[in-house]
XYZ file of C-alpha atoms in Angstrom:
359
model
C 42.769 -83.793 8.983
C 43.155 -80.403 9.760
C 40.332 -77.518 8.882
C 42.079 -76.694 5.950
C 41.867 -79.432 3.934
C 38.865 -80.133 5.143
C 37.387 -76.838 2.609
C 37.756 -78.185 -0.408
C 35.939 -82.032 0.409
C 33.149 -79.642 2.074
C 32.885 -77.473 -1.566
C 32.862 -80.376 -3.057
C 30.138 -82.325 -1.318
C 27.988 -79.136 -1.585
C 27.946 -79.555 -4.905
C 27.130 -83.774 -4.885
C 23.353 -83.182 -4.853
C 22.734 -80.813 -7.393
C 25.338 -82.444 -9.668
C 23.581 -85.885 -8.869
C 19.870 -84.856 -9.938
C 21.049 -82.929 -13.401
C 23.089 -86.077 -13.939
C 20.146 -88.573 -13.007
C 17.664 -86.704 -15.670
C 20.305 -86.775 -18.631
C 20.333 -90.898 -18.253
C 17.133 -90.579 -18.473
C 17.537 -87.882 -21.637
C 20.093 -89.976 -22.909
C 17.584 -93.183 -23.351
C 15.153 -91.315 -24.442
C 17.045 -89.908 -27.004
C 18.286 -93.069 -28.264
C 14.536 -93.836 -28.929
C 14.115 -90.740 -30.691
C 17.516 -89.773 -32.283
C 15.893 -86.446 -34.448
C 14.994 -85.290 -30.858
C 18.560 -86.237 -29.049
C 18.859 -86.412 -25.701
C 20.058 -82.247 -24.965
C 16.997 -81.153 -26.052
C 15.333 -83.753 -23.752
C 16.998 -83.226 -20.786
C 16.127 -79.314 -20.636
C 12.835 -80.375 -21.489
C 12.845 -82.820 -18.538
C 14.729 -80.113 -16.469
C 12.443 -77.023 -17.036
C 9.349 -79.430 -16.184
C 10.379 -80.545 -12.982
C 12.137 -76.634 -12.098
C 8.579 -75.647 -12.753
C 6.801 -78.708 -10.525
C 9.319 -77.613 -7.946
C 12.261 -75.039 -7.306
C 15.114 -76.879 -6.411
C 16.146 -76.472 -2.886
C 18.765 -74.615 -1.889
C 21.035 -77.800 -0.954
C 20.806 -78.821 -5.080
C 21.721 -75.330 -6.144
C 25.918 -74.926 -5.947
C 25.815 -78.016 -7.942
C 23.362 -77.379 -10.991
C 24.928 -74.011 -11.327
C 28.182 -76.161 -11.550
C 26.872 -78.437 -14.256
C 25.729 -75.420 -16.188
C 29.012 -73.814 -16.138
C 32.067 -75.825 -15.694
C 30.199 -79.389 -16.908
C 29.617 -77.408 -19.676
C 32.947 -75.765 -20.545
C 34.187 -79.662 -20.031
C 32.195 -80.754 -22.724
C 33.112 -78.510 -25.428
C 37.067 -79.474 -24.486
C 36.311 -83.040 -25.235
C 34.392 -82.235 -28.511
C 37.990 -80.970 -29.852
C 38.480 -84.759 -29.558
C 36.053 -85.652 -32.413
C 37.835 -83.266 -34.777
C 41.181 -83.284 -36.957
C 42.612 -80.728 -37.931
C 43.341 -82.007 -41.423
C 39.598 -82.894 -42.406
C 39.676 -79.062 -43.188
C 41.094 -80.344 -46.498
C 39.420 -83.039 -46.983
C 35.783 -81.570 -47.649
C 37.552 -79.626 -50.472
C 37.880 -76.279 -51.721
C 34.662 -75.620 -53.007
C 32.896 -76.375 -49.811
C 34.788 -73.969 -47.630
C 33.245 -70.828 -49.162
C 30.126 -72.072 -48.619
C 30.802 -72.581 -44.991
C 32.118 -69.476 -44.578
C 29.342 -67.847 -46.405
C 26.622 -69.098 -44.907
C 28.205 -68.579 -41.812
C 28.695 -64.940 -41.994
C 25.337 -64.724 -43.856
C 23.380 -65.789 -40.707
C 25.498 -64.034 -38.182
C 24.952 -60.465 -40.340
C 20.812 -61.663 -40.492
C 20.611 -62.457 -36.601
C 22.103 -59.163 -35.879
C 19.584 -57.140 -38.221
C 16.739 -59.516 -38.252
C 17.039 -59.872 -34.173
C 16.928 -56.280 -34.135
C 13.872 -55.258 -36.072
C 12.163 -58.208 -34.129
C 13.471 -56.441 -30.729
C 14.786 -59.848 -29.837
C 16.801 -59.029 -26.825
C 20.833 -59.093 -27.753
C 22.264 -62.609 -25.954
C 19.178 -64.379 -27.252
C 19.998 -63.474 -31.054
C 23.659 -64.101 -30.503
C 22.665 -67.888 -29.222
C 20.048 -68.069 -32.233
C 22.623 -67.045 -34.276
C 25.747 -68.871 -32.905
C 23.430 -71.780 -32.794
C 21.785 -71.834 -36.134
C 25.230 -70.657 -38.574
C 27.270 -73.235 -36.513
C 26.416 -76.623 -34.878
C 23.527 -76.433 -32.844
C 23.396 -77.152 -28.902
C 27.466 -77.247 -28.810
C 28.423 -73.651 -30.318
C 25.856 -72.331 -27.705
C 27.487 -74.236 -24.973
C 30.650 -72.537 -26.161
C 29.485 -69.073 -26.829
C 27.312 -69.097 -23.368
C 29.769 -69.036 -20.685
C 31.892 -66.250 -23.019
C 28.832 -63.632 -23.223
C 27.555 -64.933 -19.552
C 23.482 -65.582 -21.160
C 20.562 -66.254 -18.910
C 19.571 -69.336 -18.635
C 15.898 -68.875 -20.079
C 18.205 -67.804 -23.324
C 20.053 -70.731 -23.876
C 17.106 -73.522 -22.981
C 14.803 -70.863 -25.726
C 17.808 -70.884 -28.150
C 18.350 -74.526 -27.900
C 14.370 -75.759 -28.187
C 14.050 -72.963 -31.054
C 17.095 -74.711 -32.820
C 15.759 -77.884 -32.319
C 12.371 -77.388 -34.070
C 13.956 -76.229 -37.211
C 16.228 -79.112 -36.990
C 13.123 -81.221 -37.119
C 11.476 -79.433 -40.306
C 15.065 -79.870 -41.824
C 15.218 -83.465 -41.665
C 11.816 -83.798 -43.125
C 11.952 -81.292 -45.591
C 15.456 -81.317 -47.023
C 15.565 -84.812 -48.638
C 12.389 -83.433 -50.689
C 13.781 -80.162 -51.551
C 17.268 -82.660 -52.676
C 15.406 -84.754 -55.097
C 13.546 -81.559 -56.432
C 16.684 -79.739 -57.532
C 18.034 -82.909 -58.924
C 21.427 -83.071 -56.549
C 24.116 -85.145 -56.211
C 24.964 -87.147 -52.995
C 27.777 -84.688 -52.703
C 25.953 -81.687 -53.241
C 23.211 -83.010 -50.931
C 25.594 -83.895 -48.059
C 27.072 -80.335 -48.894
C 23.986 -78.445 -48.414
C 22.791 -80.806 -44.673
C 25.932 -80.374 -43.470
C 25.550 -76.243 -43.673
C 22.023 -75.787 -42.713
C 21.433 -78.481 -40.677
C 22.808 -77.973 -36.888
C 22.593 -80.339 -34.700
C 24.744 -83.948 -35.792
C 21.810 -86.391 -35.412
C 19.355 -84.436 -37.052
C 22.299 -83.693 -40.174
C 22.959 -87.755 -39.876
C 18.918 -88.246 -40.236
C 18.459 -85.655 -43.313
C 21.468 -86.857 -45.030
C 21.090 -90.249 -44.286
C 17.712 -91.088 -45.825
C 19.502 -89.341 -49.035
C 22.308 -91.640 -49.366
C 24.998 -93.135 -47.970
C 27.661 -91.051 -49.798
C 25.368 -87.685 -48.703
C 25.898 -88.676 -45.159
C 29.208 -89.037 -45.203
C 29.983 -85.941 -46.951
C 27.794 -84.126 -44.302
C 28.916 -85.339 -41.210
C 32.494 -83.992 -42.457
C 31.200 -80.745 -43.386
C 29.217 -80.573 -40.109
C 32.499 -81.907 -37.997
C 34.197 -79.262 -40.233
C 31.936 -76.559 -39.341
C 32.212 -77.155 -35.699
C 35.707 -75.452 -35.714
C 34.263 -71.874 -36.418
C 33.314 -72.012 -32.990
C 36.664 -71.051 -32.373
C 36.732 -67.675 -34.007
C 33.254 -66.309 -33.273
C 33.906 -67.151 -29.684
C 37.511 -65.214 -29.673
C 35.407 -62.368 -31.057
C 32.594 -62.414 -28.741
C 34.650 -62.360 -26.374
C 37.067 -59.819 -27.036
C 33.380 -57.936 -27.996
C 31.970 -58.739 -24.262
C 35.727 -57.309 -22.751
C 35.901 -54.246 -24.939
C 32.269 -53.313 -23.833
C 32.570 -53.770 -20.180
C 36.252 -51.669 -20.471
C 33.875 -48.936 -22.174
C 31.781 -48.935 -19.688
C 34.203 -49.431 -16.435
C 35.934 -45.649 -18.321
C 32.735 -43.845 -18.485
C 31.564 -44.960 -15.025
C 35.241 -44.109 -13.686
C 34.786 -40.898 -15.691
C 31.668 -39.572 -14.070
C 32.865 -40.384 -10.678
C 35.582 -37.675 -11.359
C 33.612 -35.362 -12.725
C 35.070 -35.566 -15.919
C 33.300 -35.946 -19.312
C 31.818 -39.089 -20.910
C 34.940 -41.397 -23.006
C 34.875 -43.085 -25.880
C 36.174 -46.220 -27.179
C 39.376 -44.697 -28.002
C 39.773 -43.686 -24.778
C 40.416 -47.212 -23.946
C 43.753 -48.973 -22.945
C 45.151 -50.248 -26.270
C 45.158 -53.563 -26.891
C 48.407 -55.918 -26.275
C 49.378 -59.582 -27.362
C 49.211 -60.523 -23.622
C 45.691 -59.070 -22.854
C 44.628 -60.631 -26.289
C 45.575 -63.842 -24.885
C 43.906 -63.316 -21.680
C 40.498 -63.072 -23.383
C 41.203 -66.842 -24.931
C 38.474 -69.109 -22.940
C 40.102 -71.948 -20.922
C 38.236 -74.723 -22.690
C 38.735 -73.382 -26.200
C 42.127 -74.159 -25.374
C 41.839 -77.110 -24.500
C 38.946 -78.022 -27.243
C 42.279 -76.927 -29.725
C 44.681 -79.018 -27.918
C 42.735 -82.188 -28.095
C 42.099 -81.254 -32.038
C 45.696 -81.641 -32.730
C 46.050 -84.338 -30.581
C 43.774 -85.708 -32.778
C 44.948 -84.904 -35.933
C 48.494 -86.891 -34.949
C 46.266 -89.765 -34.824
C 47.956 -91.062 -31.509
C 44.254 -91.526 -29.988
C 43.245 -95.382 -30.905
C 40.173 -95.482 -32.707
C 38.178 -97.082 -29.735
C 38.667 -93.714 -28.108
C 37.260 -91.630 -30.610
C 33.753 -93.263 -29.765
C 33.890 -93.261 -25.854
C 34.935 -89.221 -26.005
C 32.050 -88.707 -28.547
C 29.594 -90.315 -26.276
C 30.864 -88.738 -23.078
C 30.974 -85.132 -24.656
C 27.140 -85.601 -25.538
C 26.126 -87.003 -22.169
C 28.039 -84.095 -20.163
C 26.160 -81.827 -22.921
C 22.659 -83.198 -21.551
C 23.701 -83.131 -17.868
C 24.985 -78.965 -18.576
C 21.513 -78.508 -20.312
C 19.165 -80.628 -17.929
C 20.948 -78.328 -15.225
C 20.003 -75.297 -17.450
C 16.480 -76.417 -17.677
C 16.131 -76.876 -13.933
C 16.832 -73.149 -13.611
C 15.166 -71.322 -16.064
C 12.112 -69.625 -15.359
C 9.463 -70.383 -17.809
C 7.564 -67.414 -17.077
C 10.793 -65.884 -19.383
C 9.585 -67.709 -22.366
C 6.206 -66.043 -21.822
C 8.076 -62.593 -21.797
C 10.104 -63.720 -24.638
C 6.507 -64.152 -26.624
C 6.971 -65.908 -30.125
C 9.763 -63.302 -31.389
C 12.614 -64.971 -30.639
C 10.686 -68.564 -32.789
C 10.461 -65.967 -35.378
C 14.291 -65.369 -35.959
C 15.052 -69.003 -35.521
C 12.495 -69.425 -38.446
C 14.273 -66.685 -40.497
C 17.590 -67.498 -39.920
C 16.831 -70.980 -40.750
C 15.447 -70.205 -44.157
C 17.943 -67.797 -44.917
C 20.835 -70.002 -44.101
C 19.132 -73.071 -46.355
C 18.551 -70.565 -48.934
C 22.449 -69.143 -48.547
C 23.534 -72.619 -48.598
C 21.739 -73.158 -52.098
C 22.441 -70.036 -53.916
C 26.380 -70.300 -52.781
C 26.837 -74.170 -54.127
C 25.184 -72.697 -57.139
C 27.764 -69.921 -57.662
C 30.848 -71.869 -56.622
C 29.162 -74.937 -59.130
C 29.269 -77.190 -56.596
C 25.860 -77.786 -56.666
């Protein structure tokens, strides 16, 4: 075999290792999580990942491959969570639940931005906290990461914060339910919004009702497809910046006077399309596929279960590089938003069911 083709077996081998020990700690994740389901296994394995990072670097020979499985693992998974979707279950949770969706959605993107701000919480970090907490948890960060390019310290922060107010919601919501007197559907309504991540809306809604469960985990699966707008506007956010700032360096070097924004190329159809991630392509091309109903139902559950295992390998790999000393910089702000945003978006969910009378 000539040198040639020899490259690519050699790139891949380099990455073997590292792949291989984020892999090994999200089977363990993955068992652990099945013992403790309000936990789940992501939030384990960068857990398990930033612990042993911190008992020991990784060499050198592990690094090509966890910087893999935080990237391009990663970007995998969110293609194959298009899988668990249909198109036509937009319908299906009803009229009255899409503006409350959509509210509460915009509501916590506007209160990360203003909130994050007067905290001085650092602008990738709120986006995450945001992202995380208006959307669905541990995947719209996996899918809004690789677009804005975050540290890893920000997503394994953004993820743990998420996760502790995911644990307050699935103690505290079934009490605040039975106080306000509401319905299954109203119930499985309000988890489904501000509650992120699936297990922990499964947990909340389940020990309401059956009917409340059901009607959340469509609302949550329903809610998982406004990743696909905030991360075509990040992104065209993160391109228009950079173009900003490639004109006013280019500017200076020639003497010439700061630009503006307007000073920028204008935008086309074709460099529109250019900012469209890879993977949310693909996570909307296994949605329709999907929504033909071509994929036998034994699928559905084997996709499911590998999207949340490639999840916990991406994140274990994140947790092996993240510096902990960054949390320690971070100090308790960034907790602080999380908190906010998670009362604000519980409190958003209410007050919109009760204007739309849904609740």
């Amino acid at each position: 075999m000539t040198d040639a083709a020899l490259r690519p077996l050699d790139r891949a081998g380099r990455l073997v290792p590292g792949l291989a020990l984020a892999a090994a700690i999200a089977v363990v994740a993955t068992v652990v999580g099945r013992f403790v389901p309000v936990v789940g296994a992501p939030v384990v394995g960068v857990v398990l990942g930033a612990v042993l990072g911190t008992v020991r670097r990784p060499a050198a020979v592990l690094r090509p491959g966890i910087t893999t499985a935080s990237k391009t693992v990663l970007q995998v998974a969110v293609v194959l969570l298009g899988a668990q979707l249909s198109l036509a279950q937009v319908a299906t949770v009803g009229a009255s639940s899409l503006p409350v969706m959509l509210g509460t959605l915009v509501i916590c993107l506007v209160a990360a931005w203003g909130i994050g701000r007067a905290l001085g919480v650092v602008g990738d970090l709120r986006t995450l906290i945001g992202v995380g907490t208006g959307i669905c948890g541990a995947s719209a960060i996996a899918a809004v990461t690789p677009v804005i390019g975050a540290a890893s310290v920000e997503v394994a922060y953004a993820v743990s914060t998420i996760f502790l107010f995911n644990v307050a919601a699935v103690v505290v919501f079934p009490f605040v339910g039975h106080a306000l007197g509401m319905s299954q559907e109203a119930f499985g309504l309000f988890a489904g919004t501000a509650v992120n991540d699936t297990s922990s809306v499964v947990a909340a809604a389940s020990s309401y009702g059956a009917a409340a469960a059901h009607t959340a985990v469509v609302v949550k699966l329903v809610r998982t497809l406004m990743i696909i707008p905030v991360v075509l506007g990040l992104a065209w956010l993160v391109a228009r910046r950079q173009e900003v700032l490639d004109a006013r360096a280019a500017a200076a070097a020639d003497g010439g006077s700061d630009v503006t924004p307007a000073a920028a190329r204008p935008w086309t159809v074709g460099r529109v399309a250019r900012l469209v991630p890879w993977f949310l392509v693909g996570f909307l091309v296994l949605a329709a596929v999907n929504s033909t109903g071509v994929l036998p139902g034994p699928v559905h559950p084997a996709v499911a279960a590998a999207a949340a295992f490639l999840i916990t390998v991406a994140l274990s790999a994140i947790g092996l590089s993240t510096d902990l000393a960054g949390f320690r910089r971070a100090g308790v702000r960034p907790l602080v938003l999380g908190g906010a945003l998670w009362v604000v978006v519980s409190l958003s969910s209410l007050g919109l069911q009760a204007l739309t009378g849904a609740l």
